[in-house]
Amino acid sequence: MDTTSEPEGRGTPVGRRVVLGMLGLGAAGVAAGPFLQRGVDSFLGAAAGKDPTGLTGLLPGGGGFRYYSVADSVPHRGEADYRLTVDGLVDRPGSYRLADLRALPQDRLVRDVQCVTGWRVPRTPFEGVRLSRLLDAAGVRPGAHAVRFTCFDGAYSESLTLEQARRPDVLVALRMQDAAIGHAHGGPVRLYVAPMYFYKSAKWLSGITVTDRVRPGYWEQYGYDVDAWVGRSNGRDDAPTA
Ligand SMILES: Nc1nc2c(c(=O)[nH]1)N[C@H]1C(S)=C(S)[C@@H](COP(=O)(O)O)O[C@H]1N2
Ligand SMILES: [Mo]
């Protein structure tokens, strides 16, 4: 199986090493990672009971973004039927429509997007509501330590510690590249975790659940770091890990 000619195969193969080392996937692991080459996608897809197609390559008009989805098809949600629920260890569970999210103060961040496999899109604007604002509105209960994110693709999930989730550079994003987030990029609402590799930025966000502990997300169950700081995780740490 030669999947190294796939667009995502050109990145630094750190993910492979991580996955190989941690999971002993052998030949299949050569293609494993949040870059979804065909080979591993079918391998992991089979393991997860998902359709093995996912990666379709470069997104048009996107400055180099690749399209990723671990689900073979994702429904469209919009003004009428989009809902973001906030629940779990909170005093005031809630549900937001797009208009509700837009009515809240919006923050704008312009950073480099960095996929763990090496591709990068410099200076990409994201706008949305700070996650910390939604958490404060919900009233996080004592004993809560983490936040779990779920998606209306029915497959992907992510997580952050509460401390990470409260950072000012973590957004529930409504806009990307100065436009409403389109379906391919995870619209109408995706998570944007600016300081971490892009797999943390869950597309098609539909649920925010405050929990007592971190539950590893989709890719993290296959060996990627839960704490996915850019440049300091997934085997990219320069300093020895004492
Ligand atoms: N729901 C969902 N979110 C996801 C993914 C996915 O497959 N499903 N892939 C992740 C990965 S590995 C990357 S690099 C980015 C890609 O975002 P893009 O498709 O907008 O380029 O989305 C992240 N969020
Ligand atoms: Mo990725």
PDB file of C-alpha atoms and ligand atoms in Angstrom:
ATOM      1  CA  MET A   1       0.000   0.000   0.000  1.00  0.00           C
ATOM      2  CA  ASP A   2       1.654   3.205  -1.095  1.00  0.00           C
ATOM      3  CA  THR A   3      -0.159   6.188   0.220  1.00  0.00           C
ATOM      4  CA  THR A   4       2.821   8.464   0.551  1.00  0.00           C
ATOM      5  CA  SER A   5       1.978  10.268  -2.679  1.00  0.00           C
ATOM      6  CA  GLU A   6      -1.241  11.592  -1.182  1.00  0.00           C
ATOM      7  CA  PRO A   7      -1.036  15.337  -0.571  1.00  0.00           C
ATOM      8  CA  GLU A   8      -0.875  14.923   3.167  1.00  0.00           C
ATOM      9  CA  GLY A   9       1.963  12.430   2.935  1.00  0.00           C
ATOM     10  CA  ARG A  10       4.456  15.195   2.298  1.00  0.00           C
ATOM     11  CA  GLY A  11       4.383  16.502   5.820  1.00  0.00           C
ATOM     12  CA  THR A  12       6.935  15.623   8.413  1.00  0.00           C
ATOM     13  CA  PRO A  13       6.097  12.065   9.269  1.00  0.00           C
ATOM     14  CA  VAL A  14       6.004  12.597  12.972  1.00  0.00           C
ATOM     15  CA  GLY A  15       2.438  11.433  13.222  1.00  0.00           C
ATOM     16  CA  ARG A  16       3.426   8.125  11.724  1.00  0.00           C
ATOM     17  CA  ARG A  17       6.133   7.604  14.254  1.00  0.00           C
ATOM     18  CA  VAL A  18       3.802   8.467  17.083  1.00  0.00           C
ATOM     19  CA  VAL A  19       1.084   6.197  15.889  1.00  0.00           C
ATOM     20  CA  LEU A  20       3.454   3.399  15.026  1.00  0.00           C
ATOM     21  CA  GLY A  21       5.173   3.644  18.341  1.00  0.00           C
ATOM     22  CA  MET A  22       2.088   3.787  20.418  1.00  0.00           C
ATOM     23  CA  LEU A  23      -0.142   1.401  18.611  1.00  0.00           C
ATOM     24  CA  GLY A  24       2.145  -0.904  16.704  1.00  0.00           C
ATOM     25  CA  LEU A  25      -0.013  -0.601  13.650  1.00  0.00           C
ATOM     26  CA  GLY A  26       2.803  -1.825  11.459  1.00  0.00           C
ATOM     27  CA  ALA A  27       2.336  -1.232   7.749  1.00  0.00           C
ATOM     28  CA  ALA A  28      -1.065   0.278   8.248  1.00  0.00           C
ATOM     29  CA  GLY A  29       0.419   2.777  10.640  1.00  0.00           C
ATOM     30  CA  VAL A  30       2.599   4.181   7.901  1.00  0.00           C
ATOM     31  CA  ALA A  31      -0.406   6.061   6.681  1.00  0.00           C
ATOM     32  CA  ALA A  32      -2.135   6.737   9.968  1.00  0.00           C
ATOM     33  CA  GLY A  33      -2.978  10.140  11.228  1.00  0.00           C
ATOM     34  CA  PRO A  34      -5.160  13.200  11.055  1.00  0.00           C
ATOM     35  CA  PHE A  35      -4.262  13.517   7.411  1.00  0.00           C
ATOM     36  CA  LEU A  36      -6.422  10.676   6.269  1.00  0.00           C
ATOM     37  CA  GLN A  37      -4.646   9.165   3.395  1.00  0.00           C
ATOM     38  CA  ARG A  38      -6.762   6.628   1.676  1.00  0.00           C
ATOM     39  CA  GLY A  39      -4.952   3.680   3.168  1.00  0.00           C
ATOM     40  CA  VAL A  40      -5.302   4.506   6.767  1.00  0.00           C
ATOM     41  CA  ASP A  41      -8.633   6.000   6.332  1.00  0.00           C
ATOM     42  CA  SER A  42      -9.888   2.648   5.265  1.00  0.00           C
ATOM     43  CA  PHE A  43      -7.916   0.925   7.986  1.00  0.00           C
ATOM     44  CA  LEU A  44      -9.192   3.177  10.727  1.00  0.00           C
ATOM     45  CA  GLY A  45     -12.517   3.519   9.032  1.00  0.00           C
ATOM     46  CA  ALA A  46     -12.965  -0.196   9.140  1.00  0.00           C
ATOM     47  CA  ALA A  47     -11.961  -0.247  12.771  1.00  0.00           C
ATOM     48  CA  ALA A  48     -14.429   2.485  13.558  1.00  0.00           C
ATOM     49  CA  GLY A  49     -17.145   1.132  11.327  1.00  0.00           C
ATOM     50  CA  LYS A  50     -17.044   4.223   9.135  1.00  0.00           C
ATOM     51  CA  ASP A  51     -17.009   4.616   5.443  1.00  0.00           C
ATOM     52  CA  PRO A  52     -13.366   4.659   4.371  1.00  0.00           C
ATOM     53  CA  THR A  53     -13.528   7.745   2.215  1.00  0.00           C
ATOM     54  CA  GLY A  54     -12.654  11.019   3.762  1.00  0.00           C
ATOM     55  CA  LEU A  55      -9.898  13.019   2.259  1.00  0.00           C
ATOM     56  CA  THR A  56     -10.662  14.623  -1.055  1.00  0.00           C
ATOM     57  CA  GLY A  57      -7.695  16.907  -1.250  1.00  0.00           C
ATOM     58  CA  LEU A  58      -7.234  20.613  -1.502  1.00  0.00           C
ATOM     59  CA  LEU A  59     -10.175  22.881  -0.913  1.00  0.00           C
ATOM     60  CA  PRO A  60     -10.849  25.369  -3.666  1.00  0.00           C
ATOM     61  CA  GLY A  61     -10.107  29.001  -2.940  1.00  0.00           C
ATOM     62  CA  GLY A  62      -8.684  28.119   0.390  1.00  0.00           C
ATOM     63  CA  GLY A  63      -5.066  29.172   0.489  1.00  0.00           C
ATOM     64  CA  GLY A  64      -3.930  25.593   0.873  1.00  0.00           C
ATOM     65  CA  PHE A  65      -6.486  24.086   3.194  1.00  0.00           C
ATOM     66  CA  ARG A  66      -7.107  20.397   2.896  1.00  0.00           C
ATOM     67  CA  TYR A  67     -10.534  18.978   3.369  1.00  0.00           C
ATOM     68  CA  TYR A  68     -10.891  16.506   6.188  1.00  0.00           C
ATOM     69  CA  SER A  69     -13.786  14.509   7.369  1.00  0.00           C
ATOM     70  CA  VAL A  70     -13.763  11.197   9.130  1.00  0.00           C
ATOM     71  CA  ALA A  71     -17.417  10.840   8.157  1.00  0.00           C
ATOM     72  CA  ASP A  72     -18.302  10.025   4.582  1.00  0.00           C
ATOM     73  CA  SER A  73     -21.144  12.490   4.436  1.00  0.00           C
ATOM     74  CA  VAL A  74     -22.089  15.337   6.695  1.00  0.00           C
ATOM     75  CA  PRO A  75     -25.513  16.954   6.785  1.00  0.00           C
ATOM     76  CA  HIS A  76     -25.873  20.656   6.144  1.00  0.00           C
ATOM     77  CA  ARG A  77     -27.151  22.756   9.004  1.00  0.00           C
ATOM     78  CA  GLY A  78     -28.077  26.395   8.842  1.00  0.00           C
ATOM     79  CA  GLU A  79     -30.123  29.219  10.242  1.00  0.00           C
ATOM     80  CA  ALA A  80     -33.234  27.104  10.785  1.00  0.00           C
ATOM     81  CA  ASP A  81     -31.826  23.911  12.191  1.00  0.00           C
ATOM     82  CA  TYR A  82     -28.390  24.597  13.642  1.00  0.00           C
ATOM     83  CA  ARG A  83     -28.145  24.231  17.408  1.00  0.00           C
ATOM     84  CA  LEU A  84     -25.171  24.257  19.728  1.00  0.00           C
ATOM     85  CA  THR A  85     -25.920  22.653  23.056  1.00  0.00           C
ATOM     86  CA  VAL A  86     -23.964  23.306  26.229  1.00  0.00           C
ATOM     87  CA  ASP A  87     -24.495  20.755  28.962  1.00  0.00           C
ATOM     88  CA  GLY A  88     -22.785  18.452  31.441  1.00  0.00           C
ATOM     89  CA  LEU A  89     -21.433  19.759  34.727  1.00  0.00           C
ATOM     90  CA  VAL A  90     -23.052  23.179  34.440  1.00  0.00           C
ATOM     91  CA  ASP A  91     -25.782  25.000  36.339  1.00  0.00           C
ATOM     92  CA  ARG A  92     -27.529  26.324  33.245  1.00  0.00           C
ATOM     93  CA  PRO A  93     -27.471  23.990  30.254  1.00  0.00           C
ATOM     94  CA  GLY A  94     -28.433  25.779  27.085  1.00  0.00           C
ATOM     95  CA  SER A  95     -28.853  25.697  23.372  1.00  0.00           C
ATOM     96  CA  TYR A  96     -27.746  28.392  20.936  1.00  0.00           C
ATOM     97  CA  ARG A  97     -29.010  29.158  17.469  1.00  0.00           C
ATOM     98  CA  LEU A  98     -26.747  30.892  14.995  1.00  0.00           C
ATOM     99  CA  ALA A  99     -28.434  34.214  15.690  1.00  0.00           C
ATOM    100  CA  ASP A 100     -27.825  33.753  19.416  1.00  0.00           C
ATOM    101  CA  LEU A 101     -24.130  33.160  18.812  1.00  0.00           C
ATOM    102  CA  ARG A 102     -23.874  36.138  16.479  1.00  0.00           C
ATOM    103  CA  ALA A 103     -25.503  38.377  19.061  1.00  0.00           C
ATOM    104  CA  LEU A 104     -22.651  37.726  21.498  1.00  0.00           C
ATOM    105  CA  PRO A 105     -19.408  39.715  21.399  1.00  0.00           C
ATOM    106  CA  GLN A 106     -17.121  38.408  18.650  1.00  0.00           C
ATOM    107  CA  ASP A 107     -13.362  38.054  18.883  1.00  0.00           C
ATOM    108  CA  ARG A 108     -11.020  37.955  15.937  1.00  0.00           C
ATOM    109  CA  LEU A 109      -7.735  36.062  15.793  1.00  0.00           C
ATOM    110  CA  VAL A 110      -5.254  35.951  12.944  1.00  0.00           C
ATOM    111  CA  ARG A 111      -2.776  33.098  13.327  1.00  0.00           C
ATOM    112  CA  ASP A 112      -1.163  30.403  11.254  1.00  0.00           C
ATOM    113  CA  VAL A 113      -3.186  27.239  10.841  1.00  0.00           C
ATOM    114  CA  GLN A 114      -0.983  24.214  11.335  1.00  0.00           C
ATOM    115  CA  CYS A 115      -1.908  20.623  10.608  1.00  0.00           C
ATOM    116  CA  VAL A 116       0.126  18.085  12.515  1.00  0.00           C
ATOM    117  CA  THR A 117       1.272  16.537   9.246  1.00  0.00           C
ATOM    118  CA  GLY A 118       3.094  19.673   8.187  1.00  0.00           C
ATOM    119  CA  TRP A 119       0.858  21.733   5.967  1.00  0.00           C
ATOM    120  CA  ARG A 120       0.297  25.230   7.108  1.00  0.00           C
ATOM    121  CA  VAL A 121      -1.860  28.168   6.115  1.00  0.00           C
ATOM    122  CA  PRO A 122      -0.358  31.432   7.322  1.00  0.00           C
ATOM    123  CA  ARG A 123      -2.305  34.300   8.846  1.00  0.00           C
ATOM    124  CA  THR A 124      -5.811  32.923   8.703  1.00  0.00           C
ATOM    125  CA  PRO A 125      -8.493  35.076  10.329  1.00  0.00           C
ATOM    126  CA  PHE A 126     -11.067  33.372  12.551  1.00  0.00           C
ATOM    127  CA  GLU A 127     -13.924  35.128  14.305  1.00  0.00           C
ATOM    128  CA  GLY A 128     -16.392  33.953  16.860  1.00  0.00           C
ATOM    129  CA  VAL A 129     -17.383  33.774  20.469  1.00  0.00           C
ATOM    130  CA  ARG A 130     -14.821  32.962  23.076  1.00  0.00           C
ATOM    131  CA  LEU A 131     -15.510  29.524  24.450  1.00  0.00           C
ATOM    132  CA  SER A 132     -14.893  30.910  27.940  1.00  0.00           C
ATOM    133  CA  ARG A 133     -17.900  33.174  27.509  1.00  0.00           C
ATOM    134  CA  LEU A 134     -20.210  30.241  26.811  1.00  0.00           C
ATOM    135  CA  LEU A 135     -18.756  28.342  29.755  1.00  0.00           C
ATOM    136  CA  ASP A 136     -19.293  31.300  32.063  1.00  0.00           C
ATOM    137  CA  ALA A 137     -22.849  31.700  30.826  1.00  0.00           C
ATOM    138  CA  ALA A 138     -23.507  28.052  31.587  1.00  0.00           C
ATOM    139  CA  GLY A 139     -21.971  28.216  35.045  1.00  0.00           C
ATOM    140  CA  VAL A 140     -19.323  25.506  35.327  1.00  0.00           C
ATOM    141  CA  ARG A 141     -19.756  23.450  38.481  1.00  0.00           C
ATOM    142  CA  PRO A 142     -17.021  22.624  40.970  1.00  0.00           C
ATOM    143  CA  GLY A 143     -15.438  19.300  40.161  1.00  0.00           C
ATOM    144  CA  ALA A 144     -15.440  19.937  36.421  1.00  0.00           C
ATOM    145  CA  HIS A 145     -12.042  19.623  34.756  1.00  0.00           C
ATOM    146  CA  ALA A 146     -12.578  19.239  31.049  1.00  0.00           C
ATOM    147  CA  VAL A 147     -14.737  20.009  28.067  1.00  0.00           C
ATOM    148  CA  ARG A 148     -15.809  17.557  25.414  1.00  0.00           C
ATOM    149  CA  PHE A 149     -16.848  18.631  21.932  1.00  0.00           C
ATOM    150  CA  THR A 150     -19.129  16.690  19.638  1.00  0.00           C
ATOM    151  CA  CYS A 151     -20.009  17.260  16.028  1.00  0.00           C
ATOM    152  CA  PHE A 152     -23.058  16.828  13.852  1.00  0.00           C
ATOM    153  CA  ASP A 153     -21.098  14.622  11.496  1.00  0.00           C
ATOM    154  CA  GLY A 154     -21.876  12.017  14.143  1.00  0.00           C
ATOM    155  CA  ALA A 155     -18.297  10.808  14.302  1.00  0.00           C
ATOM    156  CA  TYR A 156     -15.705  13.333  15.407  1.00  0.00           C
ATOM    157  CA  SER A 157     -15.013  14.474  18.918  1.00  0.00           C
ATOM    158  CA  GLU A 158     -12.437  16.548  20.689  1.00  0.00           C
ATOM    159  CA  SER A 159     -11.601  17.654  24.195  1.00  0.00           C
ATOM    160  CA  LEU A 160      -9.739  20.272  26.169  1.00  0.00           C
ATOM    161  CA  THR A 161      -8.966  20.716  29.810  1.00  0.00           C
ATOM    162  CA  LEU A 162     -11.057  23.434  31.382  1.00  0.00           C
ATOM    163  CA  GLU A 163      -7.961  25.554  31.729  1.00  0.00           C
ATOM    164  CA  GLN A 164      -7.206  25.230  28.021  1.00  0.00           C
ATOM    165  CA  ALA A 165     -10.844  25.826  27.130  1.00  0.00           C
ATOM    166  CA  ARG A 166     -10.826  29.120  29.001  1.00  0.00           C
ATOM    167  CA  ARG A 167      -7.923  30.563  27.039  1.00  0.00           C
ATOM    168  CA  PRO A 168      -8.732  33.723  25.103  1.00  0.00           C
ATOM    169  CA  ASP A 169      -7.421  32.153  21.902  1.00  0.00           C
ATOM    170  CA  VAL A 170     -10.042  29.396  21.853  1.00  0.00           C
ATOM    171  CA  LEU A 171     -13.142  30.336  19.883  1.00  0.00           C
ATOM    172  CA  VAL A 172     -16.470  28.927  18.878  1.00  0.00           C
ATOM    173  CA  ALA A 173     -15.915  30.237  15.380  1.00  0.00           C
ATOM    174  CA  LEU A 174     -18.581  31.521  13.003  1.00  0.00           C
ATOM    175  CA  ARG A 175     -16.247  33.087  10.462  1.00  0.00           C
ATOM    176  CA  MET A 176     -13.005  32.028   8.830  1.00  0.00           C
ATOM    177  CA  GLN A 177     -11.034  33.861   6.139  1.00  0.00           C
ATOM    178  CA  ASP A 178     -13.390  36.820   6.567  1.00  0.00           C
ATOM    179  CA  ALA A 179     -16.490  34.921   5.496  1.00  0.00           C
ATOM    180  CA  ALA A 180     -19.091  32.738   7.138  1.00  0.00           C
ATOM    181  CA  ILE A 181     -17.580  29.287   7.585  1.00  0.00           C
ATOM    182  CA  GLY A 182     -18.701  27.129   4.694  1.00  0.00           C
ATOM    183  CA  HIS A 183     -19.757  23.531   4.999  1.00  0.00           C
ATOM    184  CA  ALA A 184     -16.442  22.081   3.866  1.00  0.00           C
ATOM    185  CA  HIS A 185     -14.576  23.944   6.589  1.00  0.00           C
ATOM    186  CA  GLY A 186     -16.980  22.760   9.270  1.00  0.00           C
ATOM    187  CA  GLY A 187     -19.642  25.453   9.092  1.00  0.00           C
ATOM    188  CA  PRO A 188     -21.756  26.950  10.225  1.00  0.00           C
ATOM    189  CA  VAL A 189     -19.785  26.626  13.464  1.00  0.00           C
ATOM    190  CA  ARG A 190     -16.465  25.019  14.249  1.00  0.00           C
ATOM    191  CA  LEU A 191     -14.178  25.085  17.219  1.00  0.00           C
ATOM    192  CA  TYR A 192     -10.966  27.022  16.760  1.00  0.00           C
ATOM    193  CA  VAL A 193      -8.110  26.207  19.114  1.00  0.00           C
ATOM    194  CA  ALA A 194      -5.464  28.624  17.885  1.00  0.00           C
ATOM    195  CA  PRO A 195      -2.436  27.386  19.851  1.00  0.00           C
ATOM    196  CA  MET A 196      -2.884  23.727  18.961  1.00  0.00           C
ATOM    197  CA  TYR A 197      -2.627  21.585  15.870  1.00  0.00           C
ATOM    198  CA  PHE A 198      -5.664  21.889  13.672  1.00  0.00           C
ATOM    199  CA  TYR A 199      -7.134  18.503  14.580  1.00  0.00           C
ATOM    200  CA  LYS A 200      -8.256  20.124  17.831  1.00  0.00           C
ATOM    201  CA  SER A 201     -10.432  22.526  15.845  1.00  0.00           C
ATOM    202  CA  ALA A 202     -13.504  20.327  15.540  1.00  0.00           C
ATOM    203  CA  LYS A 203     -15.640  21.044  12.507  1.00  0.00           C
ATOM    204  CA  TRP A 204     -19.463  20.983  12.484  1.00  0.00           C
ATOM    205  CA  LEU A 205     -19.545  21.669  16.208  1.00  0.00           C
ATOM    206  CA  SER A 206     -22.840  20.765  17.831  1.00  0.00           C
ATOM    207  CA  GLY A 207     -22.152  19.950  21.465  1.00  0.00           C
ATOM    208  CA  ILE A 208     -20.087  21.287  24.329  1.00  0.00           C
ATOM    209  CA  THR A 209     -20.197  19.102  27.417  1.00  0.00           C
ATOM    210  CA  VAL A 210     -18.427  19.984  30.625  1.00  0.00           C
ATOM    211  CA  THR A 211     -16.991  16.836  32.199  1.00  0.00           C
ATOM    212  CA  ASP A 212     -14.964  15.688  35.156  1.00  0.00           C
ATOM    213  CA  ARG A 213     -12.035  14.459  33.087  1.00  0.00           C
ATOM    214  CA  VAL A 214     -10.575  14.610  29.606  1.00  0.00           C
ATOM    215  CA  ARG A 215     -11.844  11.987  27.220  1.00  0.00           C
ATOM    216  CA  PRO A 216      -9.469  11.652  24.275  1.00  0.00           C
ATOM    217  CA  GLY A 217     -10.971  12.737  20.986  1.00  0.00           C
ATOM    218  CA  TYR A 218     -11.243  10.893  17.701  1.00  0.00           C
ATOM    219  CA  TRP A 219      -7.617  11.067  16.587  1.00  0.00           C
ATOM    220  CA  GLU A 220      -6.286  10.898  20.077  1.00  0.00           C
ATOM    221  CA  GLN A 221      -7.595   7.390  20.435  1.00  0.00           C
ATOM    222  CA  TYR A 222      -5.115   6.537  17.696  1.00  0.00           C
ATOM    223  CA  GLY A 223      -2.131   8.000  19.478  1.00  0.00           C
ATOM    224  CA  TYR A 224      -2.097  11.722  18.813  1.00  0.00           C
ATOM    225  CA  ASP A 225      -1.485  14.006  21.747  1.00  0.00           C
ATOM    226  CA  VAL A 226      -4.447  15.324  23.680  1.00  0.00           C
ATOM    227  CA  ASP A 227      -2.382  18.375  24.576  1.00  0.00           C
ATOM    228  CA  ALA A 228      -1.634  19.311  21.002  1.00  0.00           C
ATOM    229  CA  TRP A 229       0.401  22.503  21.384  1.00  0.00           C
ATOM    230  CA  VAL A 230       1.921  23.525  18.089  1.00  0.00           C
ATOM    231  CA  GLY A 231       5.634  22.755  18.119  1.00  0.00           C
ATOM    232  CA  ARG A 232       5.520  21.134  21.527  1.00  0.00           C
ATOM    233  CA  SER A 233       3.572  17.934  21.035  1.00  0.00           C
ATOM    234  CA  ASN A 234       3.240  14.866  18.846  1.00  0.00           C
ATOM    235  CA  GLY A 235       6.942  14.193  18.973  1.00  0.00           C
ATOM    236  CA  ARG A 236       7.932  17.718  18.010  1.00  0.00           C
ATOM    237  CA  ASP A 237       9.171  18.734  21.399  1.00  0.00           C
ATOM    238  CA  ASP A 238      12.669  20.128  21.286  1.00  0.00           C
ATOM    239  CA  ALA A 239      13.300  19.847  24.975  1.00  0.00           C
ATOM    240  CA  PRO A 240      13.853  16.468  26.571  1.00  0.00           C
ATOM    241  CA  THR A 241      10.760  15.301  28.349  1.00  0.00           C
ATOM    242  CA  ALA A 242      12.089  14.786  31.820  1.00  0.00           C
TER     243      ALA A 242
HETATM  244  N1  LIG B   1     -15.657  17.088  12.580  1.00  0.00           N
HETATM  245  C1  LIG B   1     -14.372  17.021  12.156  1.00  0.00           C
HETATM  246  N2  LIG B   1     -13.521  17.994  12.532  1.00  0.00           N
HETATM  247  C2  LIG B   1     -12.229  17.960  12.126  1.00  0.00           C
HETATM  248  C3  LIG B   1     -11.738  16.904  11.332  1.00  0.00           C
HETATM  249  C4  LIG B   1     -12.659  15.886  10.934  1.00  0.00           C
HETATM  250  O1  LIG B   1     -12.320  14.913  10.232  1.00  0.00           O
HETATM  251  N3  LIG B   1     -13.972  15.977  11.363  1.00  0.00           N
HETATM  252  N4  LIG B   1     -10.408  16.848  10.957  1.00  0.00           N
HETATM  253  C5  LIG B   1      -9.458  17.678  11.719  1.00  0.00           C
HETATM  254  C6  LIG B   1      -8.184  17.846  11.050  1.00  0.00           C
HETATM  255  S1  LIG B   1      -7.070  16.557  11.174  1.00  0.00           S
HETATM  256  C7  LIG B   1      -7.838  19.009  10.410  1.00  0.00           C
HETATM  257  S2  LIG B   1      -6.279  19.282   9.777  1.00  0.00           S
HETATM  258  C8  LIG B   1      -8.837  20.099  10.230  1.00  0.00           C
HETATM  259  C9  LIG B   1      -9.023  20.387   8.766  1.00  0.00           C
HETATM  260  O2  LIG B   1      -9.891  21.467   8.579  1.00  0.00           O
HETATM  261  P1  LIG B   1     -10.308  21.894   7.110  1.00  0.00           P
HETATM  262  O3  LIG B   1     -11.064  20.741   6.499  1.00  0.00           O
HETATM  263  O4  LIG B   1     -11.145  23.139   7.300  1.00  0.00           O
HETATM  264  O5  LIG B   1      -9.032  22.191   6.355  1.00  0.00           O
HETATM  265  O6  LIG B   1     -10.103  19.789  10.796  1.00  0.00           O
HETATM  266  C10 LIG B   1     -10.039  19.066  12.006  1.00  0.00           C
HETATM  267  N5  LIG B   1     -11.374  18.961  12.516  1.00  0.00           N
HETATM  268 MO    MO B   2      -5.004  17.520  10.431  1.00  0.00          MO
END
